[in-house]
Coordinates of C-alpha atoms in Angstrom, one line a residue:
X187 CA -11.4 25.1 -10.4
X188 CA -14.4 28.0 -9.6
X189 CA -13.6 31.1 -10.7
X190 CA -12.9 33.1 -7.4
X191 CA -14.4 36.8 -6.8
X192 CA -11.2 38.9 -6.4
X193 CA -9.9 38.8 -2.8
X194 CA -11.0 41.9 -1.1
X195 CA -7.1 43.1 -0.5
X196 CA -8.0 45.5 2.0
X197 CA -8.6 43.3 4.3
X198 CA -5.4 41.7 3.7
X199 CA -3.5 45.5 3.4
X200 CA -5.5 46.2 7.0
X201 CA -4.5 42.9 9.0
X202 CA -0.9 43.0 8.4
X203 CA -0.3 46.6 7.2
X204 CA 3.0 47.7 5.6
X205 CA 5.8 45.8 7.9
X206 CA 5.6 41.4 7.1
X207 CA 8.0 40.2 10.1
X208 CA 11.1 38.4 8.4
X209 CA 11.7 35.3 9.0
X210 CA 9.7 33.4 6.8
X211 CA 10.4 29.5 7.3
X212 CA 9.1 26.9 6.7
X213 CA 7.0 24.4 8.9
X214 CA 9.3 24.0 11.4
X215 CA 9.4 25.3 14.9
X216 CA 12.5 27.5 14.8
X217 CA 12.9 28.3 18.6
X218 CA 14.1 24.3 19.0
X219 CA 16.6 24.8 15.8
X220 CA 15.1 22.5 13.7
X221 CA 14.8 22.9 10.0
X222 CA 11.2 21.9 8.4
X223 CA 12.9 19.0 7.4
X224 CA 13.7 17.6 10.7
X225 CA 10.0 17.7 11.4
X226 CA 8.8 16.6 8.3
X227 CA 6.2 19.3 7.4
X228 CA 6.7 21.3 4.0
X229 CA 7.4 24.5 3.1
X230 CA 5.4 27.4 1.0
X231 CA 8.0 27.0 -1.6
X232 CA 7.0 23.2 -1.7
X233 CA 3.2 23.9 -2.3
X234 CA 3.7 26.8 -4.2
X235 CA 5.6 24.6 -6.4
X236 CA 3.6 21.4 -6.3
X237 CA 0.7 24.3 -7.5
X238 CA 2.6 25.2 -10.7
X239 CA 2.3 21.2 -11.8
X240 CA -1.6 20.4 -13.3
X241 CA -3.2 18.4 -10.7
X242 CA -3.3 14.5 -12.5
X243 CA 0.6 15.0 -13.9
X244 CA 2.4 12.0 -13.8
X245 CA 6.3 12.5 -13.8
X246 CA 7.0 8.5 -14.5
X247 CA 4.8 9.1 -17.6
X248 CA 6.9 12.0 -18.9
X249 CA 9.7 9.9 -18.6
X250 CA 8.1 7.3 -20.5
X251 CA 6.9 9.1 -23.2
X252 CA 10.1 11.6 -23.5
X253 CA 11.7 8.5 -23.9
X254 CA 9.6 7.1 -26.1
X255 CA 9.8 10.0 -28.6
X256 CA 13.0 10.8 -28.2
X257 CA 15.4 9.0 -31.3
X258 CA 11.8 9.0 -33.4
X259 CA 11.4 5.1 -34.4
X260 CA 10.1 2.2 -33.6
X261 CA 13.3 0.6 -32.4
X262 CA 13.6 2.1 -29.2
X263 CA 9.9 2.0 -28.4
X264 CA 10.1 -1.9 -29.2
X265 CA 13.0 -2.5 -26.7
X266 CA 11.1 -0.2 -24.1
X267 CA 8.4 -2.7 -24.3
X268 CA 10.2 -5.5 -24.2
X269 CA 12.8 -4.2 -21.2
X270 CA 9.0 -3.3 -19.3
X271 CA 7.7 -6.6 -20.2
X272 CA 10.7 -8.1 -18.5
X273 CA 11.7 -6.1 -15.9
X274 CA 7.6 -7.2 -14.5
X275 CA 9.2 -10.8 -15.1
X276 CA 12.1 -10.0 -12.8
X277 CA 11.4 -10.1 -9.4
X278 CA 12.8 -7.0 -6.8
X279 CA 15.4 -9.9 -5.2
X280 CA 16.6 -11.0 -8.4
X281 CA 17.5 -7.3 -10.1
X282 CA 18.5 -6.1 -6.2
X283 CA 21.0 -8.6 -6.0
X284 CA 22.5 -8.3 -9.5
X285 CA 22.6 -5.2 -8.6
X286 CA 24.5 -6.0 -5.5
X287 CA 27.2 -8.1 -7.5
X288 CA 27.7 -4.9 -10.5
X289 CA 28.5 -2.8 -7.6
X290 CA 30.9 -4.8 -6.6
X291 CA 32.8 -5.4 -9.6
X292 CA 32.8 -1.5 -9.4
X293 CA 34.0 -0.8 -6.3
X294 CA 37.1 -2.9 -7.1
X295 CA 40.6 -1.3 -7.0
X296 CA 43.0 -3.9 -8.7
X297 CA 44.3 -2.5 -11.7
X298 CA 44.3 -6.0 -13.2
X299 CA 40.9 -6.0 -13.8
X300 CA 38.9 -5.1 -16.8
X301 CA 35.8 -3.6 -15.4
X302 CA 33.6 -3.9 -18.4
X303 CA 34.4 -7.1 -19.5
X304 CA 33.9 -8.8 -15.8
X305 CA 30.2 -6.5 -16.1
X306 CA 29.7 -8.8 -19.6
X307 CA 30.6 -12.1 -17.2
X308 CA 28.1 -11.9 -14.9
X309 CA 25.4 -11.9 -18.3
X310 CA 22.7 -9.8 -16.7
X311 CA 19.7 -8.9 -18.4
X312 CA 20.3 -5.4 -18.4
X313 CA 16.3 -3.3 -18.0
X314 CA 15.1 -0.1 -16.6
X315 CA 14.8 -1.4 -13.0
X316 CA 18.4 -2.8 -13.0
X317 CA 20.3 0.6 -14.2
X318 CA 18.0 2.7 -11.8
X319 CA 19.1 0.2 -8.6
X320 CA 22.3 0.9 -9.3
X321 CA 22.4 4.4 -10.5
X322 CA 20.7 5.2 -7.3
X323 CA 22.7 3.5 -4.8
X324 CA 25.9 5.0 -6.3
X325 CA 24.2 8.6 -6.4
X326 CA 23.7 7.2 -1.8
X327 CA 26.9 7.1 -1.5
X328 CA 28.1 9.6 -3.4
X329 CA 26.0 12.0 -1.3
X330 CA 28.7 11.1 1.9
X331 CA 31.5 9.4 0.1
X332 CA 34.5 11.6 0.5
X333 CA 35.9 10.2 -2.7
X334 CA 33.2 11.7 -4.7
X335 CA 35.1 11.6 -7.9
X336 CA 35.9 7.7 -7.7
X337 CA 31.9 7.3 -7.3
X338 CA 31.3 9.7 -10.2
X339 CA 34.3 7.7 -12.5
X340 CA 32.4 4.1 -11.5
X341 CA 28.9 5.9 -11.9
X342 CA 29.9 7.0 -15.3
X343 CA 31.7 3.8 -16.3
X344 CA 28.5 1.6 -15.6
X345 CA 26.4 4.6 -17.4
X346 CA 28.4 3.5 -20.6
X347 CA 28.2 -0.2 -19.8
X348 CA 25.0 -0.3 -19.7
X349 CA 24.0 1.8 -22.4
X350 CA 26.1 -0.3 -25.2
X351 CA 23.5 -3.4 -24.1
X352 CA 21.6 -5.3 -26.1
X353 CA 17.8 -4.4 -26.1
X354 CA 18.2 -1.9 -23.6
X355 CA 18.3 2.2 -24.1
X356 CA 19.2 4.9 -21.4
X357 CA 15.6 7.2 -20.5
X358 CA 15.6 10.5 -19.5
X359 CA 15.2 9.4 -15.9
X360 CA 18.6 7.3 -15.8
X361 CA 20.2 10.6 -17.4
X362 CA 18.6 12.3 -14.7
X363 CA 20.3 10.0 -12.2
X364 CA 23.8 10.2 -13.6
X365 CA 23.9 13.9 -13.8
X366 CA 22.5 14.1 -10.0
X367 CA 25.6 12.0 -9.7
X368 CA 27.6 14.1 -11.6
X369 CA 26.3 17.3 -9.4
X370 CA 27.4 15.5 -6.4
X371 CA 30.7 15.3 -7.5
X372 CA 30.9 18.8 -8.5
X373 CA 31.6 18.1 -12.4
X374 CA 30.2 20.3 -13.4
X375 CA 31.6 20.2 -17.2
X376 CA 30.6 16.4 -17.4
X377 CA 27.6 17.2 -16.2
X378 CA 27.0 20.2 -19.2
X379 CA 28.5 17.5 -21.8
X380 CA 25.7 14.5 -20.4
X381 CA 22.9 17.3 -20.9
X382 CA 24.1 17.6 -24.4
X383 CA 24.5 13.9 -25.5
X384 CA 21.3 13.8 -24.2
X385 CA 20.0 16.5 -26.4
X386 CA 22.0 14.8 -29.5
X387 CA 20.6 11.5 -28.8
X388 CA 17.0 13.1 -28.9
X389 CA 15.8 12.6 -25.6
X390 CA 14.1 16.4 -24.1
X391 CA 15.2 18.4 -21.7
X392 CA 12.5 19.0 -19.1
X393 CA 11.6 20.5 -16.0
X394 CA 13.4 18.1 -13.6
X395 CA 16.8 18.4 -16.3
X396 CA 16.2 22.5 -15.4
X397 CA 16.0 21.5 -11.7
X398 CA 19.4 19.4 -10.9
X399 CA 20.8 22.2 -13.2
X400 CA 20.1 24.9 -11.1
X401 CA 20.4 23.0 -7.8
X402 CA 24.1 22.4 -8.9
X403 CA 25.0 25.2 -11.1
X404 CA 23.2 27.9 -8.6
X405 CA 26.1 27.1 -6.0
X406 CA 28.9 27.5 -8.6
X407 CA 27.5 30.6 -9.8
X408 CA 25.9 29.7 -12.6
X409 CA 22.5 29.9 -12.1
X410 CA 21.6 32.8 -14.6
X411 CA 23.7 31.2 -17.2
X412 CA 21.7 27.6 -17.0
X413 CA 18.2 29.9 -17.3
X414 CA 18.9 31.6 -20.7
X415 CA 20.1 28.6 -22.1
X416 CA 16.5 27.4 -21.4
X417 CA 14.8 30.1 -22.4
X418 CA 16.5 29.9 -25.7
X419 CA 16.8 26.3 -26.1
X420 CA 13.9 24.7 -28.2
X421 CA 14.5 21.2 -27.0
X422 CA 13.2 22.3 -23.4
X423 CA 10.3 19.9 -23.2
X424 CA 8.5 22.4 -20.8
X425 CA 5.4 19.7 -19.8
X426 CA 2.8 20.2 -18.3
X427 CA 3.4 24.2 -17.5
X428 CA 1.9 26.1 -19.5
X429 CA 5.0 28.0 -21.4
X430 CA 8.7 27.6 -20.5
X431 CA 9.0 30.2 -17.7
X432 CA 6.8 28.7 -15.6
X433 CA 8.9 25.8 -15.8
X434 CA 11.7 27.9 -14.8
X435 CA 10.1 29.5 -11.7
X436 CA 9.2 26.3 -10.6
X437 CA 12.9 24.6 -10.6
X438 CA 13.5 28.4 -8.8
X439 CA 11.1 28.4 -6.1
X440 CA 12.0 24.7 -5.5
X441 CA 16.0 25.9 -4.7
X442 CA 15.0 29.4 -3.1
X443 CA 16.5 31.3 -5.8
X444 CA 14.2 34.2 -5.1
X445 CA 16.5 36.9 -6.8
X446 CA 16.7 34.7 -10.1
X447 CA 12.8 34.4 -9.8
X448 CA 12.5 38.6 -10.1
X449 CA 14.7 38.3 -13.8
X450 CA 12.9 35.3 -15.1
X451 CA 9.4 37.2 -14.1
X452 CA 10.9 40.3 -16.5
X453 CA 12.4 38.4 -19.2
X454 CA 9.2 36.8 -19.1
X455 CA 6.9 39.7 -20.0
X456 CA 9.5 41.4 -22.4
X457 CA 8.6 38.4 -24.3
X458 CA 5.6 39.3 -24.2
X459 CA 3.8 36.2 -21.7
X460 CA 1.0 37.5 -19.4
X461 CA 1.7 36.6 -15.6
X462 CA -0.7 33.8 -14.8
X463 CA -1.9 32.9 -11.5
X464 CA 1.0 30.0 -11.1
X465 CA 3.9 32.8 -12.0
X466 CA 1.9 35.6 -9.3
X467 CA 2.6 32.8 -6.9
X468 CA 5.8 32.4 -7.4
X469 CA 6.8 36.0 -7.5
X470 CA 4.6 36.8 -4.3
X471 CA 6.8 34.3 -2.8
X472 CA 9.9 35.7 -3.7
X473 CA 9.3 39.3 -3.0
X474 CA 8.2 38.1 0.7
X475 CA 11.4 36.2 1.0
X476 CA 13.7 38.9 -0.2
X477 CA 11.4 41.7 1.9
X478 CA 10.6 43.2 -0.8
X479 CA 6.9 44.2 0.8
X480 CA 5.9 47.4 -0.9
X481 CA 6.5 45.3 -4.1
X482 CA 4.7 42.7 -2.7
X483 CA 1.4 44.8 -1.7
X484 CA 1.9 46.0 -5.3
X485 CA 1.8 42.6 -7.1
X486 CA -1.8 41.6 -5.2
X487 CA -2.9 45.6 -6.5
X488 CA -1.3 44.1 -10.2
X489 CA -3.5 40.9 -9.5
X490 CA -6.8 42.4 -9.1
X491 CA -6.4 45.1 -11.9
X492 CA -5.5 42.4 -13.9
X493 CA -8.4 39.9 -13.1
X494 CA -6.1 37.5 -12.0
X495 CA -8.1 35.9 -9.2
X496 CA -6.1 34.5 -5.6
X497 CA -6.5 30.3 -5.7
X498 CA -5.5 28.1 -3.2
X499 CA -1.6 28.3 -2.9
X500 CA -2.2 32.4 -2.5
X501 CA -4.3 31.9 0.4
X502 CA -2.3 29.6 1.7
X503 CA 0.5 32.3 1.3
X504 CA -1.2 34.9 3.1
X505 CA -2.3 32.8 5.6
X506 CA 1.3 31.8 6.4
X507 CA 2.1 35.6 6.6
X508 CA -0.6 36.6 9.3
X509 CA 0.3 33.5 11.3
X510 CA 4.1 34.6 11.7
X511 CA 2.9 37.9 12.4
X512 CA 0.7 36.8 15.4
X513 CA -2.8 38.2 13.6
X514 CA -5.1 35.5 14.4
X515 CA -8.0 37.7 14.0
X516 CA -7.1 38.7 10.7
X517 CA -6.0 35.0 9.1
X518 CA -10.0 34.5 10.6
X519 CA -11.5 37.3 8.7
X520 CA -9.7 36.0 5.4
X521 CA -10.7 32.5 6.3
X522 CA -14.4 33.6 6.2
X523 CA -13.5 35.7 3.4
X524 CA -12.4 32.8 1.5
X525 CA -15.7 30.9 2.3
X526 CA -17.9 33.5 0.9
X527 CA -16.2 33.3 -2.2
X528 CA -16.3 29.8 -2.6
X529 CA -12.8 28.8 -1.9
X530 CA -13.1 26.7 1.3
X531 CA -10.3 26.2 3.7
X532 CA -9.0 22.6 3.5
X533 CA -6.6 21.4 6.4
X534 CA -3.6 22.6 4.7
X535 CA -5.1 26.4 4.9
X536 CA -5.2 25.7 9.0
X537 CA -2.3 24.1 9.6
X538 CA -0.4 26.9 7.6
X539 CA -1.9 29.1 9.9
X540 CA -1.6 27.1 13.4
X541 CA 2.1 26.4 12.8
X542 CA 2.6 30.5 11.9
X543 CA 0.9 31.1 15.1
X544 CA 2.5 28.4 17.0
X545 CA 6.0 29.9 15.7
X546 CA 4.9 33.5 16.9
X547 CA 4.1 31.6 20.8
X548 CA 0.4 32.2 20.4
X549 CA -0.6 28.8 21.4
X550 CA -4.3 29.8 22.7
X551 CA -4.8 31.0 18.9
X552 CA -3.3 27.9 17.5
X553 CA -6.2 25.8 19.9
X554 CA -9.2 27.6 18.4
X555 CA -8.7 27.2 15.5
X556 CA -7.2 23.2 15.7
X557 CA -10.3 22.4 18.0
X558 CA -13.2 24.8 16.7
X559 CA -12.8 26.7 13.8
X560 CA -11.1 23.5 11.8
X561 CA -14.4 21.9 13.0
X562 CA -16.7 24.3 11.9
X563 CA -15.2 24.8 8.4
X564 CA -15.9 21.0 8.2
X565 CA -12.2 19.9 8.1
X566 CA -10.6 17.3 10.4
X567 CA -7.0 17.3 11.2
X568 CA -4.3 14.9 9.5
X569 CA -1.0 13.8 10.8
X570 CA 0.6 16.6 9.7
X571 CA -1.8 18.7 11.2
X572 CA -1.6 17.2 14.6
X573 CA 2.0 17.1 14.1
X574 CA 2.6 20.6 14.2
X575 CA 0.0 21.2 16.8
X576 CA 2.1 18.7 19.2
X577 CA 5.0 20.1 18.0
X578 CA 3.9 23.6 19.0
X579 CA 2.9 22.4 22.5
X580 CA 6.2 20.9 22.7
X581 CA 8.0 24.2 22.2
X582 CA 5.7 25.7 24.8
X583 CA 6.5 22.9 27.5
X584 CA 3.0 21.9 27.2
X585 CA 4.4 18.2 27.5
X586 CA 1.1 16.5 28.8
X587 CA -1.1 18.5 26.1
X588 CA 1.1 17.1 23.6
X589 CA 0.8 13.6 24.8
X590 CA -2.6 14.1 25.1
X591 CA -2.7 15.4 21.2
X592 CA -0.5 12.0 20.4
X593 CA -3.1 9.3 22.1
X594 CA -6.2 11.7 20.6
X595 CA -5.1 11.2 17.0
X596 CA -4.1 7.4 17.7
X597 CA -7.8 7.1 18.9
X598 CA -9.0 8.4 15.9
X599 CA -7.2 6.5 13.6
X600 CA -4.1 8.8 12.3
X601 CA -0.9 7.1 11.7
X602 CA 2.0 8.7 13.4
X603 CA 4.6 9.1 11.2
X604 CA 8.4 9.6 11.5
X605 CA 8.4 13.1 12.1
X606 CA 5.5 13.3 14.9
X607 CA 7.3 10.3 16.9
X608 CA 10.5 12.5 16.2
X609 CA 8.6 15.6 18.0
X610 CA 6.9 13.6 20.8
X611 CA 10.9 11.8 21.8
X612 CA 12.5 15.2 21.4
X613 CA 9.3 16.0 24.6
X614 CA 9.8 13.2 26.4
X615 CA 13.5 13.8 26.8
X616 CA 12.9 17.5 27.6
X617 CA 10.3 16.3 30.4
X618 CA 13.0 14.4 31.7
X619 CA 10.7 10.6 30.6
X620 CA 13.6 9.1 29.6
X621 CA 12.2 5.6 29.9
X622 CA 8.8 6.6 27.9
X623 CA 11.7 7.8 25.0
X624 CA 13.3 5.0 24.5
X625 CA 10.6 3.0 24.8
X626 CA 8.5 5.1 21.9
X627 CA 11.7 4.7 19.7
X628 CA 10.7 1.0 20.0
X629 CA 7.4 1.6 19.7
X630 CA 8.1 3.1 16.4
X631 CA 10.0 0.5 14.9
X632 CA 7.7 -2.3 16.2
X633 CA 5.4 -0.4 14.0
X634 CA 7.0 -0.7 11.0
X635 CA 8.3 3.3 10.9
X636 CA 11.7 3.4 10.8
X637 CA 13.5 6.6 12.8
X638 CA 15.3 8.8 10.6
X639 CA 19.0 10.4 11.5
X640 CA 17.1 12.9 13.0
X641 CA 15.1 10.7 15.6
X642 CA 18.3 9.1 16.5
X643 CA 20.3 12.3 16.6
X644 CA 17.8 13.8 18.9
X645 CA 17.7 11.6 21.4
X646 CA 20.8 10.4 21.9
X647 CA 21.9 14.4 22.2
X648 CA 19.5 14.8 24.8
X649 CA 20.2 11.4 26.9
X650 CA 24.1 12.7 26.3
X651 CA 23.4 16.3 28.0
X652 CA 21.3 14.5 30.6
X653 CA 24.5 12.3 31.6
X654 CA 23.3 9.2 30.1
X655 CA 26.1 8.2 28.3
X656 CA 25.4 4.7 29.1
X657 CA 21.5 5.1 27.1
X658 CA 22.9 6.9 24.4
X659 CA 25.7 4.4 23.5
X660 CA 23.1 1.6 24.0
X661 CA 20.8 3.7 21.1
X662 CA 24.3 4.1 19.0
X663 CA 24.9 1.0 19.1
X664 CA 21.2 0.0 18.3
X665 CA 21.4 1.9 15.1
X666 CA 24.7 0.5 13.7
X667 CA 23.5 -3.2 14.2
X668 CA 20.4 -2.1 12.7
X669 CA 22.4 -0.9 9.7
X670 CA 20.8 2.4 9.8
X671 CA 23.3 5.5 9.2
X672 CA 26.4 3.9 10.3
X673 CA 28.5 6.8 8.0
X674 CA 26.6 9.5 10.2
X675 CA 27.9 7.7 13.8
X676 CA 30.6 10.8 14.3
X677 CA 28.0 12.9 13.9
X678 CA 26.1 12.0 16.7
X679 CA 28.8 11.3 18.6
X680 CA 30.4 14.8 17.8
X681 CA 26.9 16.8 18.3
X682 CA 26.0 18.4 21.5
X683 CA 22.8 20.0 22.0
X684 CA 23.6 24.4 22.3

């Protein structure tokens, strides 16, 4: 990465001065009620977090070579190689539908029945591919099963099972899946006790162990507890950050635990670490998010007596800031700013911006720079880009702009994806185009992209407040035949638009 001159701050301190509206969300357009989720763009905290990975990380590899080192012999590396060898050997129908028949053996209820031995009937060759198949689709319906203990007791039955076979051990990943499992369930204890057979049996803890921790522990309260354990622990395999906190503000910022980032950030330099560019990110985030601006302005007066230079993520950051605050003139002058010093904006930087701006109803701003400035700086819009642009014209009942956006980035060969055809049937609907709706829902799955819950819930809430009960039972319908979400059907039913 260049080495960046440091970011003249005064033209940050000028353009946005002393008061940051709150509000900070995430790529979403708020004034329709929609998280970023429901319109598939991510958040800050996702690419501030994605920036405290190295660039060519591999995750399956950690788990491979975590797994590999962990009990210390050649054993367990030998049956790794043979279970890869012949999980390639089975095919995806023949593991998918053994995996079909195990869960059925678990899902049984008579008393009668020895669950373990009638596993050892059905002599499956128990591999990698085989326990994650089934660790996953119990951890699916464990996620809306109201019996979420019965799923945990089954998940945790087949976790021993399976780990007793011949030629096969448990990896880090599969005690990754049972403890998401686990957090589902809210055990917490099991969860503590599978974190430390997994420690006894050799295998690291690492970043993603830290993460379902915190995601699970953080709602019971026991956030702080679960970070000093791993800044104390020396079996936190920490890989590929740089030292162990900036493991931990990563699993932070990833669950918006923006108070528990400020502690970690001062544990961390009573040990004695130097803030890096990766933990600057993180706190700048947090302070934002908590409104902490004075300390904020602070930590970018910290950065540049420290030498610390602003990289991508940081701009991005900032950008994000003077688009929610409706200064389109000053996200320009730090967009040229940012050229000068070598760090040219990418179409991340502008559609940061452009969804900021879209947010704060400044749809003339959002247009220069998606049809000029984007061009000038050399960068061409993706789907997300154009997704958030047609979003934002959506919001602004600029329906036949957004259509217009929809057939330009079909013409120039950008894939819709889920969350743009989500956008574009949530304007046909408001427009009244029923027809065109439905029809695009179609269109979408003719396609080969499948509508989420949130396609479906959209427009059969808006068919419903338009009186077309008749539609929206048709599209109901469509979905449960489909197979798609049948155990969210009284949602939709239930929801009304406000």
């Amino acid at each position: 990465m260049p080495h960046y001159s440091r970011l003249s701050f005064h033209v940050v301190y000028s353009s946005f001065g002393q008061r940051v509206i709150h509000g900070f969300c995430c790529f979403s357009s708020s004034s329709v009620g929609e998280s970023f989720v429901a319109n598939g763009l991510g958040s800050i905290e996702y690419h501030l977090s994605e920036s405290l990975k190295t660039p060519n990380f591999d995750h399956s590899l950690e788990e491979k070579l975590s797994s590999h080192s962990s009990h210390g012999g050649n054993e367990l590396i030998k049956g790794h190689f043979q279970q890869n060898v012949s999980s390639r050997k089975c095919t995806a129908g023949d593991f998918r539908s053994e995996a079909q028949k195990i869960l059925e053996i678990l899902h049984q209820d008579a008393p009668e029945l020895d669950k373990k031995v009638a596993l050892d009937d059905l002599q499956v060759r128990v591999t990698g591919l085989l326990v994650r198949e089934v660790l996953l689709k119990i951890l699916r319906i464990t996620s809306y099963d109201e019996n979420k203990k019965h799923c945990s007791k089954i998940g945790c039955m087949f976790f021993q099972w399976s780990g007793l076979q011949e030629k096969y051990a448990h990896t880090t990943y599969s005690y990754h899946l049972m403890m998401q499992i686990l957090s589902e369930a809210g055990e917490f204890k099991s969860m503590w006790e599978l974190v430390d057979e997994m420690i006894e049996n050799g295998y690291p803890t690492t970043a993603r162990t830290f993460n379902i921790l915190i995601c699970a522990c953080g709602n019971a309260g026991l956030a702080r507890k679960v970070v000093q354990r791993f800044i104390k622990t020396k079996q936190f395999n920490y890989r590929p950050f740089k030292h162990s906190f900036n493991a931990i503000l990563h699993g932070l910022l990833a669950v918006n635990n923006y108070k528990l980032i400020e502690w970690v950030y001062q544990q961390m330099l009573f040990e004695g670490h130097s803030p890096d560019i990766l933990a600057y990110n993180a706190l700048l985030c947090a302070k934002y998010r908590l409104r902490k601006l004075c300390h904020f302005h602070r930590l970018l007066d910290e950065m540049e007596r420290n030498g610390v230079s602003p990289d991508f993520h940081t701009f991005n950051l900032l950008l994000h800031i003077l688009g929610r605050e409706n200064k389109p003139h000053a996200a320009l002058n730090l967009l040229n700013h940012m050229k000068d010093i070598g760090c040219d904006p990418s179409v991340l930087h502008f559609t940061t911006l452009i969804d900021g701006l879209s947010r704060a109803g400044n749809l003339n701003s959002c247009k220069y720079f998606f049809y000029e400035k984007m061009r000038q700086c050399g960068c061409l819009p993706d789907v997300v880009c154009y997704t958030v642009m047609i979003t934002g014209c959506i919001v602004a009942k600029e329906f036949s702009k957004a259509e217009e956006l929809f057939a330009e980035m079909v013409n120039y060969g950008q894939l819709p994806n889920v969350f743009t055809y989500n956008s574009m049937i949530r304007g046909l609907c408001m427009s009244g185009k029923f027809d065109e709706a439905c029809a695009m829902l179609e269109e979408m799955e003719s396609k080969g992209c499948n509508p989420n819950f949130l396609v479906y819930r959209s427009l059969v809430s808006h068919l419903q407040n338009a009186g077309e009960l008749t539609r929206a039972h048709q599209v109901i319908r469509q979905m449960v035949v489909k197979g798609r979400y049948t155990h969210l059907v009284p949602r939709i039913t239930r929801y009304r638009r406000r």
